[in-house]
Amino acid sequence: MADDPGLATDADDALVAARSFVVRALLERDDGRHWHGFVTDAETGERQAWRRSRDLVRFIERRLAAERTGMRTAAVGVPAIGAGRAAPAPALDAVPVAAAVAAGPAGAAAVAGVGPAGPPPAGGARAPRARFALDDEVVAVAAPTLTAVVDDMLLRLGSRLPSPVVGVPASNVTLERVTEKLLGLGNHAGSEQTGTLGLRTVRGGRLGATIRFQLWSSTSSAADQAMSSLHARLLQDADALYAEGFLRMTAAGTTLVEQVSAASAWRKTTSYEVLYEYRYVDTDDAASLIARIPVTTDVDERDGLAHETGTVTDSLVRWDEHGAEPLVVHGPRAVSALAALVFVPGPALGGTVTVARTSGTGAPVQHLPDLDLFWAAVAGPEPTLLDVDVALDPAAAFAALGTLTPATAMGDWDLDLVTDAYSGVVRRLDPAVVLPTGSHRLTVTYTPPPGPATGLDQTAVVYLRMDPP
């Protein structure tokens, strides 16, 4: 390959550039022949979906071209501190109207021009999922939009503004400048434990911003007092603000109180330099959980004597319209929890869910009317019943486990180009269900309604797991 005369080579003891990309490829479920996935620039964290190999090549070529431009600039006299790297994105000076936050009654925050808003959601901004357009299709990814992150940051600060004063403009908090910063490699922040899923990936990002608080009062002394109270509250809430993502807040300057004749009020402003970190759950583009792993020995000789096939499973099953294998656990073991992860986009599932405990002795099975009575009868080292079951419709069975709450979003099983939102629930069993020997079993079985269905009676997905982490 010929050397580019515009760039120095290794022999010239000058610049050598390297750039890393992470490519994830997923095989299409329908035909098993076409691939799609995501490509991530490891340096900037930027990610794009691809459907064809040329989309992947185009993404990488554009970023390498930008790197090449930065190298050429460095080679002709840019200080060495910036050599080999593209120039950072400029700060955003423009502040959208919707970024101003006004304090409503009882200190509730509202976005100007949008209307009242509730308290900030727990766990950071939960914005609509960002989308990348590819041809005529739309692919969902997990990261919240920066607009949603900024709105969430301002809402959290706006909730600490003083109470409004009748007859004067509402105090507000606005954004003066903001720059986006990376968090780790590819914005990877770590992982967290969940009751229904086990470990899941957490990503995030950081914003460096200048925030301005503008306070209004009817007199100059009241404006000064309101500003002092605001500073005191921000200092007092330092730990709470840190927990909400404000890693650093530094007062940058406060103006003198001024009279605004047009508003018949007095105004005072102060600015803070803020480093804000937000986080969100990322499914790593997974379409589903791993419930079964097929394994094969002697793969080189299909009909050989050593050729065997099998399936590795755990205490986890998946039910969908293609099949619903029973969840079976046997002793010796103690079962202390049962978890469900449910995606039902249509009406309530039909059919029957049966939870049973058997001893393997062939004794007649006693039928109970509800799940609470069932758990009470089979719990503990000396259960009152060894062969017993309860049959419920799926909705009643999930409700008997507890209240379904939003758990995660992954895949697109119903093919509506919207990432599927799953709800989860965990029923803790105390005391646990004790299965003393291998003949004792605890099973959860789905029976479809009469008809041709071999799995769930509609497009839906249910994961069941014994003893989730």
Short mmCIF file of C-alpha atoms in Angstrom, two decimals:
data_model
loop_
_atom_site.label_atom_id
_atom_site.label_comp_id
_atom_site.label_asym_id
_atom_site.label_seq_id
_atom_site.Cartn_x
_atom_site.Cartn_y
_atom_site.Cartn_z
CA MET A 1 0.00 0.00 0.00
CA ALA A 2 1.43 3.37 -0.98
CA ASP A 3 2.17 5.89 1.74
CA ASP A 4 0.14 9.08 1.78
CA PRO A 5 2.58 11.96 1.25
CA GLY A 6 0.40 14.17 3.42
CA LEU A 7 0.96 12.03 6.51
CA ALA A 8 4.18 11.02 8.19
CA THR A 9 4.91 7.29 8.51
CA ASP A 10 6.49 5.22 11.26
CA ALA A 11 9.84 5.61 9.54
CA ASP A 12 9.54 9.38 9.87
CA ASP A 13 9.04 8.98 13.63
CA ALA A 14 5.84 11.00 13.46
CA LEU A 15 2.13 10.42 13.91
CA VAL A 16 0.58 6.95 14.01
CA ALA A 17 -3.22 6.85 14.42
CA ALA A 18 -5.36 3.98 15.65
CA ARG A 19 -9.11 3.81 16.08
CA SER A 20 -11.29 1.03 17.49
CA PHE A 21 -14.81 0.04 16.52
CA VAL A 22 -17.10 -2.54 18.12
CA VAL A 23 -19.37 -4.37 15.66
CA ARG A 24 -22.33 -6.44 16.84
CA ALA A 25 -24.01 -8.69 14.25
CA LEU A 26 -27.37 -10.40 14.77
CA LEU A 27 -28.90 -13.05 12.53
CA GLU A 28 -32.43 -12.33 11.31
CA ARG A 29 -34.99 -14.54 13.05
CA ASP A 30 -37.26 -14.97 10.01
CA ASP A 31 -34.98 -16.39 7.32
CA GLY A 32 -31.72 -17.07 9.15
CA ARG A 33 -29.72 -15.66 6.21
CA HIS A 34 -29.57 -11.89 6.66
CA TRP A 35 -27.63 -10.01 9.29
CA HIS A 36 -28.12 -6.69 11.03
CA GLY A 37 -26.65 -5.05 14.09
CA PHE A 38 -24.87 -2.04 15.53
CA VAL A 39 -21.43 -0.49 15.17
CA THR A 40 -19.95 1.63 17.96
CA ASP A 41 -17.04 4.07 17.78
CA ALA A 42 -15.10 3.11 20.93
CA GLU A 43 -13.51 6.56 21.17
CA THR A 44 -16.64 8.71 21.03
CA GLY A 45 -19.31 6.19 22.04
CA GLU A 46 -21.35 7.04 18.92
CA ARG A 47 -23.46 4.10 17.77
CA GLN A 48 -25.37 3.41 14.56
CA ALA A 49 -27.56 0.57 13.42
CA TRP A 50 -26.80 -1.23 10.15
CA ARG A 51 -28.75 -3.58 7.90
CA ARG A 52 -26.23 -4.01 5.09
CA SER A 53 -22.48 -4.35 5.12
CA ARG A 54 -22.09 -1.13 3.16
CA ASP A 55 -23.84 0.77 5.99
CA LEU A 56 -21.17 -0.57 8.32
CA VAL A 57 -18.34 0.35 5.95
CA ARG A 58 -19.75 3.85 5.38
CA PHE A 59 -19.94 4.54 9.13
CA ILE A 60 -16.31 3.49 9.70
CA GLU A 61 -15.00 5.31 6.62
CA ARG A 62 -16.61 8.60 7.68
CA ARG A 63 -14.97 8.45 11.10
CA LEU A 64 -11.60 7.46 9.70
CA ALA A 65 -11.84 10.37 7.28
CA ALA A 66 -12.46 12.73 10.21
CA GLU A 67 -9.46 11.21 12.01
CA ARG A 68 -7.38 11.66 8.88
CA THR A 69 -8.34 15.33 8.70
CA GLY A 70 -7.31 15.79 12.32
CA MET A 71 -3.97 14.12 11.61
CA ARG A 72 -3.30 16.41 8.65
CA THR A 73 -4.04 19.45 10.80
CA ALA A 74 -1.72 18.21 13.53
CA ALA A 75 1.05 17.57 11.00
CA VAL A 76 1.11 21.22 9.87
CA GLY A 77 1.49 22.88 13.23
CA VAL A 78 -1.40 22.21 15.63
CA PRO A 79 0.00 21.81 19.18
CA ALA A 80 0.84 18.21 20.03
CA ILE A 81 -1.79 18.01 22.75
CA GLY A 82 -4.45 17.70 20.05
CA ALA A 83 -2.50 15.54 17.62
CA GLY A 84 -4.22 12.51 16.24
CA ARG A 85 -7.65 13.42 17.62
CA ALA A 86 -10.57 15.17 16.03
CA ALA A 87 -11.46 18.54 17.52
CA PRO A 88 -13.97 18.31 20.37
CA ALA A 89 -17.55 19.27 19.68
CA PRO A 90 -18.21 22.94 20.43
CA ALA A 91 -20.35 23.90 23.38
CA LEU A 92 -24.02 24.54 22.74
CA ASP A 93 -24.80 28.18 23.48
CA ALA A 94 -28.40 28.22 22.29
CA VAL A 95 -30.99 27.53 24.96
CA PRO A 96 -34.38 26.23 23.76
CA VAL A 97 -37.45 27.88 25.22
CA ALA A 98 -38.52 24.57 26.72
CA ALA A 99 -35.29 24.42 28.72
CA ALA A 100 -36.44 27.12 31.15
CA VAL A 101 -37.96 25.69 34.33
CA ALA A 102 -40.42 27.63 36.44
CA ALA A 103 -41.48 26.79 39.98
CA GLY A 104 -45.17 26.11 40.36
CA PRO A 105 -47.31 25.80 43.47
CA ALA A 106 -45.70 24.01 46.39
CA GLY A 107 -42.37 24.03 44.57
CA ALA A 108 -43.48 21.64 41.80
CA ALA A 109 -41.40 22.09 38.66
CA ALA A 110 -42.84 22.78 35.21
CA VAL A 111 -41.24 23.18 31.80
CA ALA A 112 -41.98 26.57 30.30
CA GLY A 113 -44.25 26.30 27.31
CA VAL A 114 -45.07 22.67 28.07
CA GLY A 115 -47.17 22.76 31.22
CA PRO A 116 -46.89 21.28 34.70
CA ALA A 117 -44.60 18.33 35.15
CA GLY A 118 -44.41 15.79 37.93
CA PRO A 119 -41.32 15.06 40.01
CA PRO A 120 -38.26 13.78 38.16
CA PRO A 121 -38.47 10.03 37.53
CA ALA A 122 -36.33 7.80 39.74
CA GLY A 123 -33.16 6.50 38.18
CA GLY A 124 -32.60 9.31 35.69
CA ALA A 125 -34.17 10.41 32.44
CA ARG A 126 -36.48 7.81 30.94
CA ALA A 127 -36.92 9.31 27.53
CA PRO A 128 -38.42 7.76 24.41
CA ARG A 129 -35.83 5.51 22.87
CA ALA A 130 -33.61 7.15 20.27
CA ARG A 131 -34.04 5.98 16.69
CA PHE A 132 -31.79 5.63 13.67
CA ALA A 133 -33.35 5.56 10.21
CA LEU A 134 -32.17 2.88 7.78
CA ASP A 135 -33.91 2.91 4.41
CA ASP A 136 -37.63 2.61 5.21
CA GLU A 137 -37.13 0.95 8.58
CA VAL A 138 -36.57 2.30 12.09
CA VAL A 139 -34.32 0.58 14.61
CA ALA A 140 -34.65 1.40 18.31
CA VAL A 141 -31.67 1.82 20.63
CA ALA A 142 -31.57 2.35 24.35
CA ALA A 143 -29.91 5.74 24.91
CA PRO A 144 -32.14 8.65 26.00
CA THR A 145 -32.02 11.77 23.87
CA LEU A 146 -29.83 14.62 25.11
CA THR A 147 -32.88 16.88 25.10
CA ALA A 148 -34.55 14.56 27.59
CA VAL A 149 -31.39 14.42 29.72
CA VAL A 150 -31.12 18.23 29.82
CA ASP A 151 -34.82 18.56 30.67
CA ASP A 152 -34.42 16.05 33.50
CA MET A 153 -31.36 17.88 34.86
CA LEU A 154 -33.19 21.23 34.85
CA LEU A 155 -36.28 19.71 36.44
CA ARG A 156 -34.21 18.40 39.34
CA LEU A 157 -32.64 21.80 39.94
CA GLY A 158 -35.93 23.62 39.37
CA SER A 159 -37.54 21.66 42.19
CA ARG A 160 -35.20 23.52 44.57
CA LEU A 161 -36.26 27.02 43.55
CA PRO A 162 -37.99 29.16 46.20
CA SER A 163 -41.77 29.29 46.33
CA PRO A 164 -43.35 31.69 43.82
CA VAL A 165 -44.28 35.22 44.87
CA VAL A 166 -47.68 36.55 43.87
CA GLY A 167 -47.53 39.44 41.42
CA VAL A 168 -43.99 38.88 40.12
CA PRO A 169 -42.56 36.59 37.41
CA ALA A 170 -41.81 33.03 38.43
CA SER A 171 -38.22 32.18 39.32
CA ASN A 172 -36.55 29.82 36.88
CA VAL A 173 -33.41 27.89 36.04
CA THR A 174 -31.97 27.95 32.52
CA LEU A 175 -29.08 26.49 30.60
CA GLU A 176 -26.31 28.84 29.45
CA ARG A 177 -23.77 26.38 28.02
CA VAL A 178 -23.47 22.60 27.78
CA THR A 179 -20.92 20.13 26.42
CA GLU A 180 -21.28 16.36 26.21
CA LYS A 181 -18.65 14.20 27.92
CA LEU A 182 -17.97 10.47 27.72
CA LEU A 183 -18.39 8.06 30.61
CA GLY A 184 -15.93 5.17 30.44
CA LEU A 185 -15.42 3.12 27.27
CA GLY A 186 -18.47 3.33 25.05
CA ASN A 187 -20.39 5.02 27.90
CA HIS A 188 -20.34 1.76 29.89
CA ALA A 189 -21.08 2.53 33.55
CA GLY A 190 -21.24 -1.00 34.99
CA SER A 191 -24.00 -3.46 35.82
CA GLU A 192 -26.78 -3.81 38.37
CA GLN A 193 -28.67 -6.66 39.99
CA THR A 194 -32.38 -7.15 39.29
CA GLY A 195 -34.85 -9.57 40.78
CA THR A 196 -36.17 -10.99 37.52
CA LEU A 197 -33.18 -10.63 35.18
CA GLY A 198 -30.05 -11.06 37.25
CA LEU A 199 -27.32 -8.69 36.06
CA ARG A 200 -28.06 -6.09 33.40
CA THR A 201 -25.84 -3.54 31.68
CA VAL A 202 -25.91 0.09 32.77
CA ARG A 203 -24.63 2.84 30.48
CA GLY A 204 -24.58 6.58 30.88
CA GLY A 205 -23.00 9.87 29.96
CA ARG A 206 -21.96 13.19 31.41
CA LEU A 207 -22.78 16.81 30.69
CA GLY A 208 -20.61 19.77 31.59
CA ALA A 209 -22.95 22.75 31.87
CA THR A 210 -23.33 26.30 33.09
CA ILE A 211 -26.67 26.71 34.86
CA ARG A 212 -28.28 30.07 35.67
CA PHE A 213 -30.82 30.56 38.45
CA GLN A 214 -32.98 33.68 38.06
CA LEU A 215 -34.94 34.73 41.14
CA TRP A 216 -37.72 37.34 41.29
CA SER A 217 -39.11 39.16 44.34
CA SER A 218 -41.20 42.21 45.12
CA THR A 219 -38.38 44.03 46.97
CA SER A 220 -34.59 44.14 46.72
CA SER A 221 -34.11 42.76 50.22
CA ALA A 222 -36.48 39.87 49.48
CA ALA A 223 -34.50 39.05 46.32
CA ASP A 224 -31.25 39.00 48.31
CA GLN A 225 -32.84 36.78 50.94
CA ALA A 226 -34.21 34.40 48.31
CA MET A 227 -30.75 34.07 46.73
CA SER A 228 -29.13 33.35 50.10
CA SER A 229 -31.77 30.71 50.80
CA LEU A 230 -31.14 29.09 47.40
CA HIS A 231 -27.38 28.86 48.00
CA ALA A 232 -28.01 27.41 51.45
CA ARG A 233 -30.44 24.82 50.11
CA LEU A 234 -28.06 23.71 47.36
CA LEU A 235 -25.30 23.28 49.96
CA GLN A 236 -27.64 21.45 52.31
CA ASP A 237 -28.79 19.13 49.50
CA ALA A 238 -25.24 18.33 48.34
CA ASP A 239 -25.53 14.62 49.15
CA ALA A 240 -28.98 14.32 47.60
CA LEU A 241 -27.84 16.18 44.48
CA TYR A 242 -24.84 13.86 44.17
CA ALA A 243 -27.16 10.86 44.35
CA GLU A 244 -29.28 12.42 41.58
CA GLY A 245 -26.24 12.73 39.29
CA PHE A 246 -24.74 16.15 40.10
CA LEU A 247 -21.14 15.12 40.65
CA ARG A 248 -19.92 18.69 40.96
CA MET A 249 -21.63 22.06 41.47
CA THR A 250 -19.52 25.19 41.80
CA ALA A 251 -20.90 28.72 42.16
CA ALA A 252 -19.53 30.78 39.27
CA GLY A 253 -20.89 34.24 40.01
CA THR A 254 -23.87 36.20 41.32
CA THR A 255 -25.18 39.52 40.01
CA LEU A 256 -26.30 42.49 42.06
CA VAL A 257 -30.01 42.80 42.60
CA GLU A 258 -31.67 44.93 39.91
CA GLN A 259 -35.06 46.50 39.50
CA VAL A 260 -37.03 45.60 36.38
CA SER A 261 -39.62 48.32 35.92
CA ALA A 262 -41.49 46.51 33.16
CA ALA A 263 -42.16 43.60 35.51
CA SER A 264 -42.62 45.72 38.65
CA ALA A 265 -40.20 43.38 40.41
CA TRP A 266 -36.61 42.89 41.53
CA ARG A 267 -34.34 40.27 39.95
CA LYS A 268 -31.14 38.55 40.98
CA THR A 269 -29.26 35.78 39.15
CA THR A 270 -26.49 33.33 39.94
CA SER A 271 -24.59 30.83 37.80
CA TYR A 272 -23.23 27.38 38.67
CA GLU A 273 -20.74 25.18 36.83
CA VAL A 274 -22.21 21.67 36.88
CA LEU A 275 -20.92 18.19 36.03
CA TYR A 276 -24.01 16.00 35.62
CA GLU A 277 -24.02 12.23 35.11
CA TYR A 278 -27.03 10.31 33.82
CA ARG A 279 -27.50 6.56 33.50
CA TYR A 280 -29.81 4.23 31.65
CA VAL A 281 -30.29 0.49 31.29
CA ASP A 282 -28.98 -1.03 28.07
CA THR A 283 -29.91 -4.52 26.92
CA ASP A 284 -26.80 -4.64 24.66
CA ASP A 285 -29.16 -4.99 21.68
CA ALA A 286 -30.30 -8.40 22.97
CA ALA A 287 -33.51 -9.69 21.39
CA SER A 288 -34.29 -12.10 24.24
CA LEU A 289 -32.96 -13.87 27.30
CA ILE A 290 -30.98 -17.09 26.92
CA ALA A 291 -33.24 -19.91 28.09
CA ARG A 292 -31.72 -22.87 26.19
CA ILE A 293 -28.26 -23.60 24.77
CA PRO A 294 -28.05 -26.43 22.19
CA VAL A 295 -24.77 -28.35 22.29
CA THR A 296 -23.28 -30.87 19.87
CA THR A 297 -20.32 -33.21 20.19
CA ASP A 298 -18.15 -34.33 17.29
CA VAL A 299 -19.46 -31.59 15.00
CA ASP A 300 -17.11 -32.64 12.18
CA GLU A 301 -18.87 -35.96 11.60
CA ARG A 302 -22.65 -35.72 11.70
CA ASP A 303 -23.36 -39.46 11.67
CA GLY A 304 -20.30 -40.51 13.66
CA LEU A 305 -20.52 -42.74 16.70
CA ALA A 306 -19.44 -39.87 18.95
CA HIS A 307 -21.98 -37.42 17.51
CA GLU A 308 -24.46 -36.36 20.18
CA THR A 309 -26.79 -33.42 20.59
CA GLY A 310 -28.30 -31.99 23.71
CA THR A 311 -29.67 -28.85 25.33
CA VAL A 312 -28.34 -27.02 28.37
CA THR A 313 -31.10 -25.48 30.49
CA ASP A 314 -31.44 -23.85 33.87
CA SER A 315 -34.39 -22.98 36.10
CA LEU A 316 -35.62 -20.65 33.35
CA VAL A 317 -38.13 -21.25 30.55
CA ARG A 318 -39.53 -19.11 27.76
CA TRP A 319 -43.13 -19.29 26.57
CA ASP A 320 -44.26 -17.83 23.26
CA GLU A 321 -46.71 -18.72 20.50
CA HIS A 322 -44.30 -21.33 19.13
CA GLY A 323 -44.02 -23.36 22.31
CA ALA A 324 -44.38 -23.34 26.09
CA GLU A 325 -42.28 -25.99 27.80
CA PRO A 326 -43.07 -26.53 31.48
CA LEU A 327 -40.75 -25.15 34.14
CA VAL A 328 -39.66 -28.15 36.21
CA VAL A 329 -37.35 -28.25 39.23
CA HIS A 330 -36.70 -31.33 41.32
CA GLY A 331 -35.04 -32.08 44.61
CA PRO A 332 -33.02 -32.16 46.60
CA ARG A 333 -33.57 -28.42 46.60
CA ALA A 334 -35.35 -25.57 48.35
CA VAL A 335 -37.21 -23.08 46.15
CA SER A 336 -37.45 -19.62 47.70
CA ALA A 337 -38.77 -17.47 44.82
CA LEU A 338 -40.62 -17.57 41.50
CA ALA A 339 -40.19 -14.73 39.00
CA ALA A 340 -42.02 -13.85 35.78
CA LEU A 341 -41.07 -11.47 32.96
CA VAL A 342 -44.06 -10.77 30.71
CA PHE A 343 -44.66 -9.12 27.33
CA VAL A 344 -48.29 -9.30 26.18
CA PRO A 345 -49.00 -6.61 23.55
CA GLY A 346 -52.56 -7.77 22.84
CA PRO A 347 -55.50 -8.89 24.99
CA ALA A 348 -55.10 -11.08 28.05
CA LEU A 349 -53.66 -14.52 27.39
CA GLY A 350 -56.04 -17.43 27.18
CA GLY A 351 -55.39 -20.93 28.43
CA THR A 352 -54.41 -22.14 31.88
CA VAL A 353 -51.31 -21.90 34.07
CA THR A 354 -50.95 -24.80 36.50
CA VAL A 355 -48.54 -24.76 39.45
CA ALA A 356 -48.04 -28.20 40.98
CA ARG A 357 -46.01 -29.94 43.65
CA THR A 358 -45.67 -33.72 43.42
CA SER A 359 -43.88 -36.38 45.45
CA GLY A 360 -43.42 -38.98 42.71
CA THR A 361 -45.36 -41.61 44.65
CA GLY A 362 -48.36 -41.61 42.34
CA ALA A 363 -50.65 -40.33 45.08
CA PRO A 364 -53.80 -38.50 43.95
CA VAL A 365 -53.36 -34.76 43.42
CA GLN A 366 -55.49 -32.39 45.46
CA HIS A 367 -56.71 -29.24 43.67
CA LEU A 368 -56.69 -25.88 45.46
CA PRO A 369 -58.59 -22.73 44.40
CA ASP A 370 -55.84 -20.07 44.64
CA LEU A 371 -52.08 -19.67 44.69
CA ASP A 372 -51.83 -18.32 48.25
CA LEU A 373 -53.42 -21.49 49.64
CA PHE A 374 -51.09 -23.54 47.43
CA TRP A 375 -47.93 -21.87 48.79
CA ALA A 376 -49.19 -22.23 52.35
CA ALA A 377 -49.82 -25.96 51.81
CA VAL A 378 -46.43 -26.79 50.25
CA ALA A 379 -44.07 -24.44 52.14
CA GLY A 380 -41.58 -25.48 54.77
CA PRO A 381 -39.68 -28.69 55.53
CA GLU A 382 -42.89 -30.44 56.61
CA PRO A 383 -45.61 -29.35 54.13
CA THR A 384 -49.23 -30.21 54.82
CA LEU A 385 -49.69 -31.49 51.25
CA LEU A 386 -47.17 -33.31 49.04
CA ASP A 387 -49.29 -33.77 45.90
CA VAL A 388 -51.29 -30.66 45.12
CA ASP A 389 -51.85 -28.14 42.32
CA VAL A 390 -53.66 -24.93 41.43
CA ALA A 391 -54.91 -23.96 37.94
CA LEU A 392 -55.49 -20.30 37.02
CA ASP A 393 -55.85 -18.23 33.89
CA PRO A 394 -52.51 -16.53 33.03
CA ALA A 395 -53.54 -13.04 34.14
CA ALA A 396 -54.71 -14.33 37.53
CA ALA A 397 -51.55 -16.42 37.92
CA PHE A 398 -49.26 -13.43 37.31
CA ALA A 399 -51.38 -11.23 39.59
CA ALA A 400 -51.09 -13.85 42.34
CA LEU A 401 -47.29 -13.53 42.15
CA GLY A 402 -47.52 -9.79 42.82
CA THR A 403 -47.84 -6.49 40.98
CA LEU A 404 -46.25 -6.42 37.55
CA THR A 405 -43.91 -3.44 37.23
CA PRO A 406 -41.82 -2.18 34.26
CA ALA A 407 -38.65 -4.29 34.10
CA THR A 408 -36.78 -3.92 30.80
CA ALA A 409 -37.12 -3.38 27.06
CA MET A 410 -35.57 -5.69 24.48
CA GLY A 411 -36.22 -7.21 21.08
CA ASP A 412 -39.18 -6.71 18.76
CA TRP A 413 -41.08 -9.99 18.94
CA ASP A 414 -44.33 -8.54 17.55
CA LEU A 415 -42.45 -6.89 14.63
CA ASP A 416 -44.02 -3.45 15.10
CA LEU A 417 -40.62 -1.65 14.91
CA VAL A 418 -40.95 -0.66 18.59
CA THR A 419 -38.77 -2.27 21.24
CA ASP A 420 -40.84 -4.60 23.43
CA ALA A 421 -41.46 -3.38 27.00
CA TYR A 422 -41.49 -6.20 29.55
CA SER A 423 -43.06 -6.16 33.00
CA GLY A 424 -41.68 -8.26 35.83
CA VAL A 425 -42.69 -9.63 39.21
CA VAL A 426 -40.97 -11.76 41.88
CA ARG A 427 -42.83 -13.79 44.50
CA ARG A 428 -40.59 -14.52 47.49
CA LEU A 429 -41.46 -17.73 49.36
CA ASP A 430 -40.83 -17.68 53.09
CA PRO A 431 -40.61 -20.39 54.22
CA ALA A 432 -39.23 -21.98 51.07
CA VAL A 433 -40.71 -24.97 49.25
CA VAL A 434 -38.47 -27.88 50.24
CA LEU A 435 -38.05 -30.76 47.76
CA PRO A 436 -36.19 -33.40 49.82
CA THR A 437 -35.39 -35.97 47.09
CA GLY A 438 -35.16 -36.22 43.32
CA SER A 439 -38.67 -37.62 43.02
CA HIS A 440 -40.21 -34.45 44.48
CA ARG A 441 -40.94 -31.79 41.88
CA LEU A 442 -42.30 -28.28 41.55
CA THR A 443 -43.68 -27.49 38.08
CA VAL A 444 -45.32 -24.57 36.28
CA THR A 445 -47.20 -25.60 33.12
CA TYR A 446 -49.11 -23.69 30.44
CA THR A 447 -52.03 -25.33 28.64
CA PRO A 448 -53.38 -23.43 25.60
CA PRO A 449 -57.11 -23.14 24.97
CA PRO A 450 -58.68 -25.74 22.64
CA GLY A 451 -57.41 -25.29 19.10
CA PRO A 452 -54.25 -25.62 17.02
CA ALA A 453 -52.00 -23.56 19.33
CA THR A 454 -48.89 -25.34 20.60
CA GLY A 455 -47.74 -22.43 22.73
CA LEU A 456 -49.30 -19.18 23.89
CA ASP A 457 -52.56 -18.38 22.13
CA GLN A 458 -51.24 -15.09 20.70
CA THR A 459 -48.04 -13.20 19.95
CA ALA A 460 -46.51 -12.76 23.40
CA VAL A 461 -43.49 -13.79 25.47
CA VAL A 462 -43.30 -15.01 29.07
CA TYR A 463 -40.13 -15.93 30.96
CA LEU A 464 -40.43 -17.91 34.20
CA ARG A 465 -37.55 -18.50 36.59
CA MET A 466 -37.16 -20.30 39.88
CA ASP A 467 -34.88 -18.64 42.45
CA PRO A 468 -33.78 -15.56 40.49
CA PRO A 469 -30.64 -13.86 41.84
#
